[in-house]
């Protein structure tokens, strides 16, 4: 497995290629598929929004078996997203988590707007409430997105012994980040 610093460097370089329209597009062919049938060893976990404009595998110029991507609107930490992340931390030893908020997030926009969105969406948006409260009255959506990524990164630790233990042992780092829809740049917060 790559070290934390190697992973961070790999993600930065891949994102640079994406931003510059110079994707390598490696590890996406039949030989790579064959090599992965027996198991996976992704070096990074990405907690991303479901938004179609945010595609982590492209944003970091990665192929099959490189990223363990968990997607849920608003990239929130709920029981299911945390459990998915715990699997990669505990069973694969993946050393980096990126919590990837993004510009103009619809889920955060709905949370900012408030009101009744029905049982399921209300429940999901309740996970954005701490970021909304921390951002203060009249905060811009993109500022709440940033705060949400930061607080979610913290929440992963407070709600998961597996994750907090791995961080404490120096085996795992959690990076809140903000994805720019226009430039494709992943900005670490
Ligand atoms: Zn979104």
Tab-separated table of N, CA, C and O and ligand atoms in Angstrom, residues 49-51 53-54 72-75 102-108, ligand 1:
chain	number	residue	atom	x	y	z
A	49	UNK	N	-20.331	13.772	-3.285
A	49	UNK	CA	-21.743	13.983	-3.599
A	49	UNK	C	-22.108	13.086	-4.790
A	49	UNK	O	-21.245	12.587	-5.513
A	50	UNK	N	-23.415	12.875	-4.995
A	50	UNK	CA	-23.891	12.076	-6.135
A	50	UNK	C	-23.955	12.898	-7.420
A	50	UNK	O	-24.204	12.340	-8.494
A	51	UNK	N	-23.732	14.181	-7.335
A	51	UNK	CA	-23.850	15.098	-8.481
A	51	UNK	C	-23.088	14.577	-9.709
A	51	UNK	O	-21.918	14.225	-9.611
A	53	UNK	N	-21.857	16.002	-12.134
A	53	UNK	CA	-20.737	16.834	-12.604
A	53	UNK	C	-19.449	16.582	-11.824
A	53	UNK	O	-18.390	17.106	-12.179
A	54	UNK	N	-19.589	15.803	-10.755
A	54	UNK	CA	-18.427	15.490	-9.920
A	54	UNK	C	-18.126	14.002	-10.091
A	54	UNK	O	-18.894	13.155	-9.650
A	72	UNK	N	-23.046	10.005	-1.849
A	72	UNK	CA	-24.362	10.304	-1.295
A	72	UNK	C	-24.549	11.820	-1.436
A	72	UNK	O	-23.585	12.582	-1.290
A	73	UNK	N	-25.756	12.238	-1.777
A	73	UNK	CA	-26.009	13.668	-1.957
A	73	UNK	C	-25.519	14.447	-0.742
A	73	UNK	O	-25.797	14.072	0.405
A	74	UNK	N	-24.775	15.500	-1.001
A	74	UNK	CA	-24.245	16.327	0.075
A	74	UNK	C	-23.013	15.748	0.751
A	74	UNK	O	-22.530	16.298	1.731
A	75	UNK	N	-22.506	14.624	0.213
A	75	UNK	CA	-21.330	13.947	0.803
A	75	UNK	C	-21.370	13.939	2.330
A	75	UNK	O	-20.415	14.317	3.000
A	102	UNK	N	-18.569	20.178	-3.230
A	102	UNK	CA	-18.391	20.799	-4.549
A	102	UNK	C	-19.221	22.061	-4.705
A	102	UNK	O	-20.260	22.229	-4.055
A	103	UNK	N	-18.737	22.907	-5.591
A	103	UNK	CA	-19.381	24.177	-5.953
A	103	UNK	C	-20.853	23.936	-6.334
A	103	UNK	O	-21.178	22.967	-7.015
A	104	UNK	N	-21.732	24.825	-5.870
A	104	UNK	CA	-23.155	24.802	-6.253
A	104	UNK	C	-23.836	23.464	-5.956
A	104	UNK	O	-24.635	22.975	-6.761
A	105	UNK	N	-23.524	22.886	-4.809
A	105	UNK	CA	-24.124	21.592	-4.444
A	105	UNK	C	-25.633	21.749	-4.230
A	105	UNK	O	-26.082	22.589	-3.445
A	106	UNK	N	-26.408	20.918	-4.917
A	106	UNK	CA	-27.870	21.009	-4.815
A	106	UNK	C	-28.384	20.636	-3.442
A	106	UNK	O	-29.349	21.236	-2.948
A	107	UNK	N	-27.756	19.659	-2.803
A	107	UNK	CA	-28.199	19.241	-1.477
A	107	UNK	C	-27.967	20.364	-0.469
A	107	UNK	O	-28.832	20.662	0.359
A	108	UNK	N	-26.807	20.989	-0.548
A	108	UNK	CA	-26.515	22.094	0.371
A	108	UNK	C	-27.422	23.288	0.062
A	108	UNK	O	-27.898	23.966	0.971
B	1	LIG	ZN1	-23.863	18.049	-4.460
